[in-house]
Amino acid sequence: MTGTLRAELITTDRLTLEPLGVHHAAEMAQVLAGTAIYRYIGGQAPTAEILAARYAAQTVGTSADRREVWLNWIIREQGRSIGFVQATVELEGPTSDVAWVVGEAFQGRGAATEAARAMVAWLRRRHPPVRITASIHPENLPSAAVARNLGLTPTGRLDADGEEQWEDSTPPTT
C-alpha cells in the first residue's frame, strides 16, 4: 500500500488541493506569517527555510517504520495558497488523523471545511475503510466547527499537548 497511497490533486468547486512540495515553502511562509493561528496549535510563524526543511521531511511520505503514510496538500483558492490540510494514515489500521490550517487572512469563509471535506472524501475512496480522527484544542471553536462539519465528535480524551481527540461519530464499516 505504501507505494500506492500518495497525495493527488483534488479539486472542489472553488479550491484546489495541491500535493505538498518543498517549492511551496516561500509562499506558505507568507500565508502562515500571522500570530493568531498559533494560539491553539502552538509554535510560531515559520520562516521559508524552516518550512523547506519541514516539507522535505514530510514529502518523504512515510514514517521510518513504514507503518504510516504522510499526506499533505496546499489549499489554493483562485491560484493563491491559503493554507494546508494533512492526513497521517495508518497503513495496517483503519485510522487517518487529519488536520487543517488556513492563514488568518483567509479564515471565516468555509475554506477549511471545504478542503478538509474533500481530503476526507479522497481518503475514503483511496484507503477504505477509513476512521477519521483529529486533535483540537478545547478552546479552538472554529476548528471544532470544521470537525463537526466532517462528522467528528469530541471524545473528552486529551492528548499530551492538551488537545481533545475527535473521531467519527459513525465510522465506516468493513
Backbone as a chain_set.jsonl record, in Angstrom:
{"seq": "MTGTLRAELITTDRLTLEPLGVHHAAEMAQVLAGTAIYRYIGGQAPTAEILAARYAAQTVGTSADRREVWLNWIIREQGRSIGFVQATVELEGPTSDVAWVVGEAFQGRGAATEAARAMVAWLRRRHPPVRITASIHPENLPSAAVARNLGLTPTGRLDADGEEQWEDSTPPTT", "coords": {"N": [[0.828, -1.202, 0.0], [2.062, 1.207, 0.612], [3.432, 2.2, -1.651], [1.324, 2.949, -3.257], [-0.341, 4.809, -2.06], [-0.443, 8.03, -2.287], [-0.435, 11.572, -2.114], [-2.689, 13.216, -4.222], [-3.771, 15.486, -6.787], [-6.601, 17.324, -5.841], [-9.783, 18.61, -6.436], [-12.298, 21.077, -5.759], [-15.394, 22.896, -5.968], [-14.435, 25.523, -5.632], [-11.83, 25.361, -4.675], [-8.442, 24.127, -4.907], [-6.596, 21.354, -4.011], [-3.352, 20.905, -3.722], [-0.729, 18.62, -4.029], [1.798, 18.669, -1.555], [4.97, 20.254, -1.854], [8.508, 20.95, -1.604], [9.005, 23.311, -2.881], [6.883, 24.949, -2.198], [7.462, 26.344, 0.093], [8.372, 29.143, 0.444], [6.143, 30.634, -0.388], [4.175, 29.642, 1.382], [5.223, 30.453, 3.817], [4.526, 33.11, 3.921], [1.718, 32.899, 4.007], [1.383, 31.661, 6.471], [2.278, 33.531, 8.259], [1.012, 35.017, 10.257], [0.09, 35.62, 13.752], [-2.065, 34.828, 15.32], [-3.034, 32.319, 14.523], [-1.452, 30.508, 15.833], [-2.209, 30.422, 18.401], [-3.721, 28.262, 19.369], [-2.545, 26.006, 18.212], [0.052, 26.088, 18.861], [3.588, 26.962, 18.8], [5.232, 29.129, 16.424], [5.206, 31.554, 13.758], [6.671, 30.123, 10.929], [9.825, 30.427, 9.2], [10.711, 30.678, 5.697], [12.859, 29.001, 5.266], [12.731, 27.197, 7.424], [10.275, 26.01, 6.842], [10.924, 24.825, 4.361], [12.719, 22.813, 5.15], [11.006, 21.313, 6.81], [9.024, 20.576, 4.951], [10.577, 19.046, 3.206], [11.084, 16.812, 4.811], [8.449, 15.921, 5.239], [7.593, 15.274, 2.665], [8.846, 12.908, 2.171], [7.087, 10.955, 2.743], [6.516, 8.624, 4.279], [6.611, 7.127, 7.566], [9.55, 6.17, 9.473], [9.324, 3.476, 10.207], [7.571, 2.629, 8.346], [4.867, 2.318, 8.785], [3.064, 4.31, 8.706], [1.618, 6.649, 6.454], [2.285, 9.834, 5.211], [0.353, 12.421, 4.182], [0.022, 15.399, 2.488], [-1.329, 18.524, 1.59], [-1.413, 21.621, -0.164], [-3.681, 24.238, 0.151], [-5.345, 25.875, -2.357], [-6.84, 28.815, -3.578], [-8.309, 30.333, -6.215], [-5.823, 30.169, -7.468], [-4.056, 31.053, -5.523], [-2.168, 30.342, -2.61], [-3.656, 29.401, 0.459], [-3.605, 27.954, 2.763], [-3.252, 24.731, 4.428], [-3.934, 21.173, 4.341], [-3.749, 18.019, 5.979], [-3.024, 14.509, 6.37], [-2.391, 11.739, 8.419], [-1.932, 8.517, 7.836], [-2.645, 5.317, 8.976], [-1.225, 2.45, 7.837], [-1.695, -0.264, 8.342], [-3.979, -0.171, 9.731], [-7.237, 1.223, 10.35], [-7.223, 3.994, 10.598], [-7.107, 7.489, 9.945], [-5.546, 10.333, 10.804], [-6.402, 13.637, 10.79], [-5.735, 17.076, 9.84], [-5.922, 20.683, 9.645], [-5.055, 23.916, 8.499], [-5.64, 27.27, 7.999], [-4.568, 30.299, 6.679], [-4.61, 33.415, 8.474], [-5.728, 35.625, 7.073], [-7.508, 34.423, 5.399], [-9.461, 33.1, 6.714], [-12.726, 32.115, 8.043], [-14.428, 31.803, 5.891], [-15.226, 29.322, 5.171], [-13.306, 27.75, 3.915], [-11.541, 25.939, 5.189], [-13.282, 23.898, 6.039], [-14.31, 23.05, 3.538], [-11.975, 22.194, 2.204], [-10.985, 20.222, 4.0], [-13.128, 18.433, 3.987], [-13.07, 17.577, 1.31], [-10.572, 16.315, 1.278], [-11.016, 14.224, 3.146], [-13.029, 12.782, 1.828], [-11.563, 11.925, -0.392], [-9.635, 10.331, 0.934], [-11.278, 8.288, 1.916], [-12.073, 7.099, -0.459], [-9.639, 6.186, -1.472], [-8.397, 4.619, 0.517], [-10.114, 2.726, 1.916], [-11.613, 0.832, 4.681], [-11.955, 3.968, 6.258], [-11.296, 5.4, 9.317], [-11.751, 8.455, 10.729], [-9.88, 10.786, 12.566], [-9.097, 13.586, 14.708], [-7.131, 16.102, 16.345], [-7.83, 18.624, 18.572], [-7.546, 21.765, 20.094], [-9.287, 22.461, 23.078], [-10.421, 25.064, 23.256], [-10.481, 26.01, 20.709], [-12.696, 26.984, 18.856], [-13.443, 27.557, 16.095], [-12.025, 25.519, 14.717], [-13.149, 23.282, 15.899], [-15.707, 23.513, 14.855], [-15.213, 22.943, 12.161], [-14.455, 20.255, 12.427], [-16.883, 19.164, 13.378], [-18.437, 19.599, 11.104], [-17.309, 17.697, 9.502], [-18.335, 15.45, 10.51], [-17.255, 14.547, 12.846], [-16.901, 13.896, 16.364], [-16.327, 15.131, 19.694], [-14.281, 13.343, 22.023], [-13.696, 13.672, 24.668], [-11.275, 12.88, 25.616], [-7.989, 13.938, 26.301], [-4.897, 14.665, 24.694], [-1.281, 14.499, 25.098], [-0.519, 17.089, 24.526], [-2.619, 18.581, 25.376], [-4.731, 18.708, 23.663], [-7.986, 17.913, 22.519], [-9.233, 14.737, 21.582], [-10.928, 13.942, 18.658], [-13.35, 12.055, 16.812], [-14.81, 9.97, 14.223], [-18.31, 9.977, 14.352], [-19.897, 7.974, 13.461], [-18.152, 5.596, 12.402], [-16.941, 4.226, 9.279], [-17.898, 0.961, 8.105], [-16.43, -2.302, 7.633]], "CA": [[0.0, 0.0, 0.0], [2.904, 2.397, 0.711], [3.731, 2.748, -2.961], [0.141, 3.387, -3.981], [-1.064, 5.888, -1.381], [0.27, 9.297, -2.39], [-1.318, 12.716, -2.328], [-3.003, 13.542, -5.611], [-4.516, 16.729, -6.957], [-8.013, 17.24, -5.501], [-10.442, 19.886, -6.718], [-13.68, 21.305, -5.351], [-15.942, 23.975, -6.788], [-13.631, 26.752, -5.583], [-10.486, 25.131, -4.167], [-7.576, 23.074, -5.412], [-5.655, 20.822, -3.034], [-2.172, 20.56, -4.497], [0.22, 17.885, -3.201], [2.869, 19.482, -0.989], [6.346, 20.156, -2.339], [9.438, 21.885, -0.969], [8.88, 24.589, -3.588], [5.805, 25.746, -1.597], [7.909, 26.918, 1.369], [8.393, 30.617, 0.498], [4.756, 31.094, -0.499], [3.458, 29.288, 2.599], [5.737, 31.257, 4.925], [3.699, 34.315, 3.945], [0.372, 32.511, 4.432], [1.433, 31.27, 7.88], [3.032, 34.561, 8.971], [0.265, 35.63, 11.356], [0.353, 35.091, 15.095], [-3.293, 34.302, 15.938], [-3.253, 30.899, 14.229], [-0.625, 29.684, 16.727], [-2.789, 30.475, 19.752], [-4.184, 26.936, 19.767], [-1.719, 24.915, 17.698], [1.395, 26.24, 19.402], [4.65, 27.369, 17.894], [5.231, 30.491, 15.89], [5.275, 31.595, 12.301], [7.946, 29.603, 10.442], [10.485, 31.075, 8.069], [10.716, 29.855, 4.485], [13.895, 27.984, 5.44], [12.184, 26.171, 8.329], [9.251, 25.274, 6.09], [11.581, 23.995, 3.349], [13.228, 21.62, 5.84], [9.834, 20.542, 7.239], [8.395, 19.997, 3.768], [11.462, 17.985, 2.71], [10.833, 15.633, 5.648], [7.083, 15.454, 5.032], [7.409, 14.712, 1.323], [9.352, 11.537, 2.158], [5.832, 10.252, 2.58], [6.241, 7.556, 5.235], [7.395, 7.082, 8.798], [10.721, 5.298, 9.36], [8.892, 2.077, 10.306], [6.693, 2.436, 7.194], [3.504, 1.992, 9.231], [2.22, 5.478, 8.44], [1.851, 7.465, 5.263], [2.013, 11.249, 5.458], [-0.232, 13.064, 3.014], [-0.063, 16.836, 2.723], [-1.769, 19.323, 0.45], [-1.556, 23.076, -0.065], [-5.009, 24.681, -0.294], [-5.28, 27.032, -3.26], [-8.094, 29.442, -3.985], [-8.009, 31.215, -7.347], [-4.388, 30.091, -7.728], [-3.269, 31.577, -4.397], [-2.121, 29.478, -1.426], [-4.345, 29.985, 1.611], [-3.441, 27.091, 3.928], [-2.924, 23.348, 4.108], [-4.581, 20.063, 5.023], [-2.851, 16.877, 6.029], [-3.532, 13.27, 6.956], [-1.448, 10.688, 8.774], [-2.715, 7.318, 7.596], [-2.108, 4.031, 9.438], [-1.347, 1.512, 6.726], [-2.23, -1.548, 8.78], [-5.185, 0.071, 10.51], [-8.264, 1.972, 9.64], [-7.302, 5.374, 11.067], [-6.426, 8.629, 9.339], [-5.618, 11.51, 11.66], [-6.402, 14.761, 9.857], [-5.544, 18.42, 10.389], [-6.097, 21.761, 8.683], [-4.674, 25.263, 8.927], [-5.89, 28.287, 6.988], [-3.976, 31.572, 7.066], [-5.538, 34.358, 9.114], [-6.416, 36.486, 6.105], [-8.43, 33.632, 4.59], [-10.36, 32.373, 7.606], [-14.099, 32.566, 8.189], [-15.183, 31.693, 4.645], [-15.53, 27.918, 4.903], [-12.259, 27.069, 3.148], [-11.024, 24.791, 5.949], [-14.279, 22.827, 5.95], [-14.376, 22.552, 2.165], [-10.731, 21.469, 1.919], [-10.928, 19.02, 4.836], [-14.164, 17.512, 3.491], [-12.563, 16.994, 0.058], [-9.489, 15.402, 1.644], [-11.605, 13.042, 3.786], [-13.69, 12.009, 0.769], [-10.481, 11.298, -1.155], [-9.083, 9.262, 1.779], [-12.239, 7.176, 1.977], [-12.036, 6.415, -1.754], [-8.317, 5.606, -1.738], [-7.91, 3.741, 1.592], [-11.254, 2.339, 2.755], [-12.463, 1.799, 5.379], [-11.156, 4.961, 6.964], [-11.807, 6.038, 10.542], [-11.134, 9.776, 10.761], [-9.666, 11.392, 13.875], [-8.425, 14.887, 14.709], [-6.775, 16.628, 17.663], [-8.217, 20.038, 18.545], [-7.509, 22.453, 21.39], [-10.673, 22.631, 23.537], [-10.924, 26.428, 23.069], [-10.413, 26.366, 19.294], [-14.074, 26.799, 18.377], [-13.544, 27.425, 14.635], [-11.559, 24.196, 14.301], [-14.174, 22.339, 16.354], [-16.804, 23.6, 13.886], [-14.788, 22.18, 10.981], [-14.553, 18.834, 12.796], [-18.312, 18.791, 13.393], [-18.877, 19.551, 9.707], [-16.779, 16.46, 8.932], [-18.996, 14.332, 11.172], [-16.464, 14.12, 14.0], [-17.414, 14.304, 17.674], [-15.279, 15.126, 20.719], [-14.292, 12.141, 22.856], [-13.412, 14.005, 26.061], [-9.895, 12.484, 25.918], [-6.971, 14.917, 25.933], [-3.577, 14.092, 24.447], [-0.191, 15.088, 25.886], [-0.461, 18.521, 24.224], [-3.834, 19.222, 25.862], [-5.738, 18.763, 22.616], [-9.012, 16.882, 22.636], [-9.341, 13.804, 20.467], [-12.212, 13.882, 17.968], [-13.397, 10.915, 15.922], [-16.067, 9.729, 13.511], [-19.439, 9.59, 15.208], [-20.296, 6.675, 12.912], [-17.079, 5.202, 11.499], [-17.339, 3.301, 8.229], [-17.741, -0.458, 8.427], [-15.65, -3.034, 6.623]], "C": [[0.866, 1.257, 0.0], [3.146, 3.031, -0.645], [2.527, 3.322, -3.664], [-0.59, 4.549, -3.32], [-0.194, 7.14, -1.343], [-0.751, 10.404, -2.625], [-1.466, 12.966, -3.822], [-3.74, 14.872, -5.641], [-5.993, 16.47, -6.673], [-8.629, 18.602, -5.8], [-11.853, 19.883, -6.15], [-14.206, 22.418, -6.253], [-15.06, 25.223, -6.777], [-12.185, 26.554, -5.157], [-9.758, 24.047, -4.953], [-6.674, 22.66, -4.261], [-4.501, 20.254, -3.841], [-1.202, 19.793, -3.608], [1.417, 18.762, -2.816], [4.212, 19.197, -1.648], [7.209, 21.18, -1.625], [9.321, 23.266, -1.601], [7.766, 25.483, -3.031], [6.271, 26.564, -0.388], [7.829, 28.449, 1.418], [6.968, 31.171, 0.474], [3.989, 30.833, 0.809], [3.975, 30.047, 3.816], [4.929, 32.547, 5.042], [2.296, 34.012, 4.444], [0.328, 32.267, 5.935], [2.112, 32.307, 8.762], [2.291, 35.192, 10.144], [0.622, 35.026, 12.703], [-0.875, 34.414, 15.708], [-3.478, 32.809, 15.674], [-2.455, 29.987, 15.154], [-1.15, 29.671, 18.158], [-3.156, 29.082, 20.241], [-3.292, 25.799, 19.287], [-0.283, 24.984, 18.199], [2.399, 26.657, 18.335], [4.54, 28.821, 17.491], [5.377, 30.421, 14.38], [6.646, 31.11, 11.828], [8.52, 30.46, 9.319], [10.386, 30.148, 6.861], [11.738, 28.728, 4.613], [13.407, 26.853, 6.336], [11.133, 25.346, 7.597], [9.882, 24.37, 5.03], [12.109, 22.706, 3.977], [12.07, 20.718, 6.277], [9.19, 19.846, 6.043], [9.257, 18.895, 3.163], [11.245, 16.705, 3.501], [9.443, 15.062, 5.378], [6.899, 14.785, 3.67], [8.083, 13.357, 1.163], [8.171, 10.594, 2.066], [5.516, 9.15, 3.561], [7.105, 7.717, 6.478], [8.549, 6.098, 8.602], [10.332, 3.819, 9.41], [7.905, 1.685, 9.201], [5.288, 1.971, 7.581], [2.522, 3.13, 8.974], [2.612, 6.095, 7.108], [1.449, 8.886, 5.618], [1.546, 11.874, 4.15], [-0.473, 14.531, 3.333], [-0.44, 17.553, 1.438], [-1.746, 20.806, 0.807], [-2.945, 23.415, -0.591], [-4.814, 25.922, -1.153], [-6.696, 27.494, -3.582], [-7.752, 30.476, -5.039], [-6.504, 31.303, -7.579], [-3.491, 30.505, -6.578], [-3.312, 30.585, -3.233], [-2.797, 30.173, -0.259], [-4.2, 29.141, 2.876], [-3.047, 25.696, 3.509], [-3.839, 22.395, 4.863], [-3.603, 18.903, 4.991], [-3.531, 15.691, 6.679], [-2.352, 12.354, 7.252], [-2.247, 9.394, 8.767], [-1.98, 6.094, 8.125], [-2.304, 3.025, 8.312], [-1.954, 0.185, 7.123], [-3.515, -1.386, 9.587], [-6.137, 0.942, 9.744], [-8.227, 3.471, 9.88], [-6.489, 6.343, 10.215], [-6.639, 9.814, 10.264], [-5.443, 12.723, 10.761], [-6.218, 16.088, 10.596], [-5.682, 19.432, 9.261], [-5.635, 23.05, 9.322], [-4.919, 26.186, 7.745], [-5.309, 29.594, 7.513], [-5.017, 32.553, 7.567], [-6.345, 35.177, 8.124], [-7.506, 35.755, 5.331], [-9.447, 32.861, 5.425], [-11.778, 32.935, 7.569], [-14.944, 32.479, 6.937], [-15.469, 30.255, 4.255], [-14.46, 27.153, 4.153], [-11.722, 25.847, 3.886], [-11.996, 23.621, 5.865], [-14.304, 22.223, 4.554], [-13.145, 21.715, 1.82], [-10.66, 20.165, 2.709], [-11.954, 17.988, 4.359], [-13.7, 16.83, 2.2], [-11.455, 15.991, 0.343], [-10.047, 14.113, 2.235], [-12.315, 12.172, 2.739], [-12.649, 11.269, -0.071], [-9.889, 10.129, -0.364], [-10.009, 8.053, 1.787], [-12.305, 6.412, 0.649], [-10.736, 5.628, -1.937], [-7.858, 4.581, -0.708], [-9.063, 3.301, 2.492], [-10.939, 1.074, 3.551], [-11.593, 2.737, 6.207], [-11.924, 5.491, 8.169], [-11.048, 7.349, 10.666], [-11.042, 10.26, 12.208], [-9.004, 12.754, 13.683], [-8.136, 15.268, 16.155], [-6.99, 18.131, 17.639], [-8.168, 20.606, 19.955], [-8.95, 22.729, 21.818], [-11.257, 24.033, 23.333], [-10.928, 26.869, 21.605], [-11.771, 26.085, 18.636], [-14.192, 26.743, 16.852], [-13.094, 26.047, 14.138], [-12.546, 23.109, 14.731], [-15.363, 22.347, 15.38], [-16.457, 22.839, 12.604], [-14.942, 20.689, 11.266], [-16.007, 18.364, 12.801], [-18.865, 18.68, 11.967], [-18.374, 18.308, 8.985], [-17.447, 15.229, 9.53], [-18.217, 13.779, 12.345], [-17.12, 14.617, 15.283], [-16.278, 14.258, 18.687], [-15.417, 13.895, 21.613], [-14.151, 12.449, 24.337], [-12.006, 13.608, 26.48], [-8.939, 13.558, 25.429], [-5.653, 14.201, 25.69], [-2.534, 14.838, 25.275], [-0.057, 16.593, 25.669], [-1.688, 19.275, 24.707], [-4.902, 19.373, 24.808], [-6.723, 17.609, 22.796], [-9.042, 16.025, 21.377], [-10.781, 13.8, 19.945], [-12.184, 12.663, 17.063], [-14.748, 10.816, 15.246], [-17.158, 9.38, 14.513], [-20.005, 8.254, 14.736], [-19.226, 6.247, 11.912], [-17.583, 4.223, 10.445], [-17.116, 1.858, 8.647], [-16.97, -1.139, 7.308], [-16.534, -3.886, 5.755]], "O": [[0.457, 2.278, -0.553], [3.076, 4.252, -0.786], [2.685, 4.117, -4.59], [-1.392, 5.214, -3.977], [0.674, 7.288, -0.482], [-1.789, 10.193, -3.251], [-0.495, 12.931, -4.578], [-4.271, 15.32, -4.625], [-6.574, 15.518, -7.194], [-8.054, 19.634, -5.452], [-12.512, 18.847, -6.068], [-13.529, 22.83, -7.195], [-14.946, 25.909, -7.793], [-11.385, 27.483, -5.264], [-10.371, 23.177, -5.571], [-6.06, 23.505, -3.61], [-4.648, 19.258, -4.549], [-0.874, 20.271, -2.521], [1.966, 19.492, -3.641], [4.542, 18.052, -1.956], [6.698, 22.168, -1.098], [9.516, 24.277, -0.927], [7.713, 26.666, -3.366], [5.517, 27.405, 0.102], [7.261, 28.993, 2.365], [6.638, 32.078, 1.237], [3.247, 31.693, 1.282], [3.219, 30.261, 4.764], [4.678, 33.022, 6.15], [1.738, 34.784, 5.223], [-0.647, 32.622, 6.597], [2.485, 32.003, 9.895], [2.925, 35.857, 10.964], [1.361, 34.045, 12.783], [-0.729, 33.514, 16.536], [-4.026, 32.102, 16.52], [-2.759, 28.798, 15.246], [-0.599, 28.988, 19.022], [-2.926, 28.755, 21.406], [-3.281, 24.729, 19.897], [0.502, 24.059, 17.991], [2.095, 26.698, 17.143], [3.853, 29.622, 18.125], [5.637, 29.362, 13.809], [7.671, 31.625, 12.273], [7.787, 31.127, 8.588], [10.022, 28.98, 6.991], [11.507, 27.623, 4.123], [13.643, 25.681, 6.042], [11.105, 24.121, 7.72], [9.412, 23.251, 4.826], [11.963, 21.628, 3.4], [12.145, 19.498, 6.13], [8.851, 18.665, 6.116], [8.723, 17.908, 2.658], [11.224, 15.619, 2.921], [9.282, 13.844, 5.296], [6.13, 13.832, 3.545], [7.917, 12.71, 0.129], [8.236, 9.563, 1.398], [4.354, 8.76, 3.68], [8.165, 8.343, 6.454], [8.529, 5.289, 7.674], [10.944, 2.997, 8.729], [7.461, 0.538, 9.137], [4.606, 1.312, 6.797], [1.306, 2.94, 9.018], [3.773, 6.066, 6.699], [0.414, 9.118, 6.242], [2.257, 11.855, 3.146], [-1.103, 14.859, 4.339], [0.055, 17.24, 0.356], [-2.028, 21.188, 1.943], [-3.344, 22.938, -1.654], [-4.195, 26.897, -0.726], [-7.604, 26.698, -3.821], [-6.982, 31.4, -4.776], [-5.972, 32.379, -7.852], [-2.275, 30.324, -6.653], [-4.373, 30.051, -2.91], [-2.568, 31.354, -0.001], [-4.625, 29.565, 3.95], [-2.57, 25.479, 2.395], [-4.436, 22.751, 5.879], [-2.75, 18.807, 4.11], [-4.488, 15.842, 7.439], [-1.436, 12.215, 6.441], [-3.136, 9.201, 9.597], [-0.827, 5.857, 7.768], [-3.432, 2.779, 7.885], [-2.659, -0.435, 6.327], [-4.072, -2.371, 10.071], [-5.863, 1.347, 8.614], [-9.119, 4.176, 9.409], [-5.357, 6.064, 9.821], [-7.77, 10.248, 10.483], [-4.446, 12.829, 10.048], [-6.499, 16.209, 11.788], [-5.575, 19.093, 8.083], [-5.798, 23.26, 10.524], [-4.465, 25.922, 6.632], [-5.536, 29.954, 8.668], [-6.17, 32.524, 7.136], [-7.539, 35.394, 8.332], [-8.336, 36.389, 4.68], [-10.208, 32.056, 4.889], [-12.008, 34.063, 7.132], [-16.053, 33.011, 6.899], [-15.905, 29.99, 3.135], [-14.684, 26.0, 3.784], [-11.473, 24.816, 3.261], [-11.584, 22.483, 5.645], [-14.317, 21.001, 4.412], [-13.264, 20.65, 1.214], [-10.314, 19.121, 2.157], [-11.662, 16.793, 4.334], [-13.917, 15.632, 2.022], [-11.403, 14.932, -0.281], [-9.604, 13.024, 1.87], [-12.201, 10.947, 2.777], [-12.846, 10.104, -0.417], [-9.664, 9.055, -0.922], [-9.551, 6.916, 1.675], [-12.566, 5.209, 0.64], [-10.743, 4.53, -2.494], [-7.009, 3.746, -1.02], [-8.998, 3.483, 3.708], [-10.073, 0.304, 3.137], [-10.595, 2.311, 6.79], [-13.053, 5.967, 8.048], [-9.817, 7.347, 10.705], [-12.001, 10.157, 12.972], [-8.427, 13.037, 12.633], [-8.814, 14.812, 17.076], [-6.418, 18.836, 16.807], [-8.685, 20.003, 20.895], [-9.755, 23.183, 21.005], [-12.477, 24.175, 23.245], [-11.337, 27.989, 21.299], [-11.952, 25.077, 17.953], [-14.98, 25.943, 16.346], [-13.714, 25.477, 13.241], [-12.754, 22.133, 14.011], [-15.954, 21.3, 15.115], [-17.314, 22.167, 12.029], [-15.49, 19.948, 10.45], [-16.319, 17.29, 12.288], [-19.655, 17.786, 11.663], [-18.943, 17.906, 7.97], [-17.17, 14.102, 9.119], [-18.481, 12.665, 12.798], [-17.811, 15.637, 15.284], [-15.365, 13.442, 18.559], [-16.527, 13.459, 21.921], [-14.446, 11.6, 25.179], [-11.573, 13.954, 27.579], [-9.047, 14.035, 24.299], [-5.322, 13.245, 26.391], [-2.88, 15.715, 26.067], [0.463, 17.298, 26.534], [-1.8, 20.48, 24.48], [-5.883, 20.087, 25.019], [-6.351, 16.496, 23.168], [-8.894, 16.523, 20.261], [-11.73, 13.667, 20.719], [-11.117, 12.27, 16.591], [-15.707, 11.483, 15.635], [-16.943, 8.574, 15.418], [-20.535, 7.487, 15.54], [-19.361, 6.497, 10.714], [-18.535, 3.479, 10.684], [-16.236, 1.572, 9.458], [-16.869, -0.626, 6.194], [-16.043, -4.567, 4.855]]}, "num_chains": 1, "name": "protein.A"}
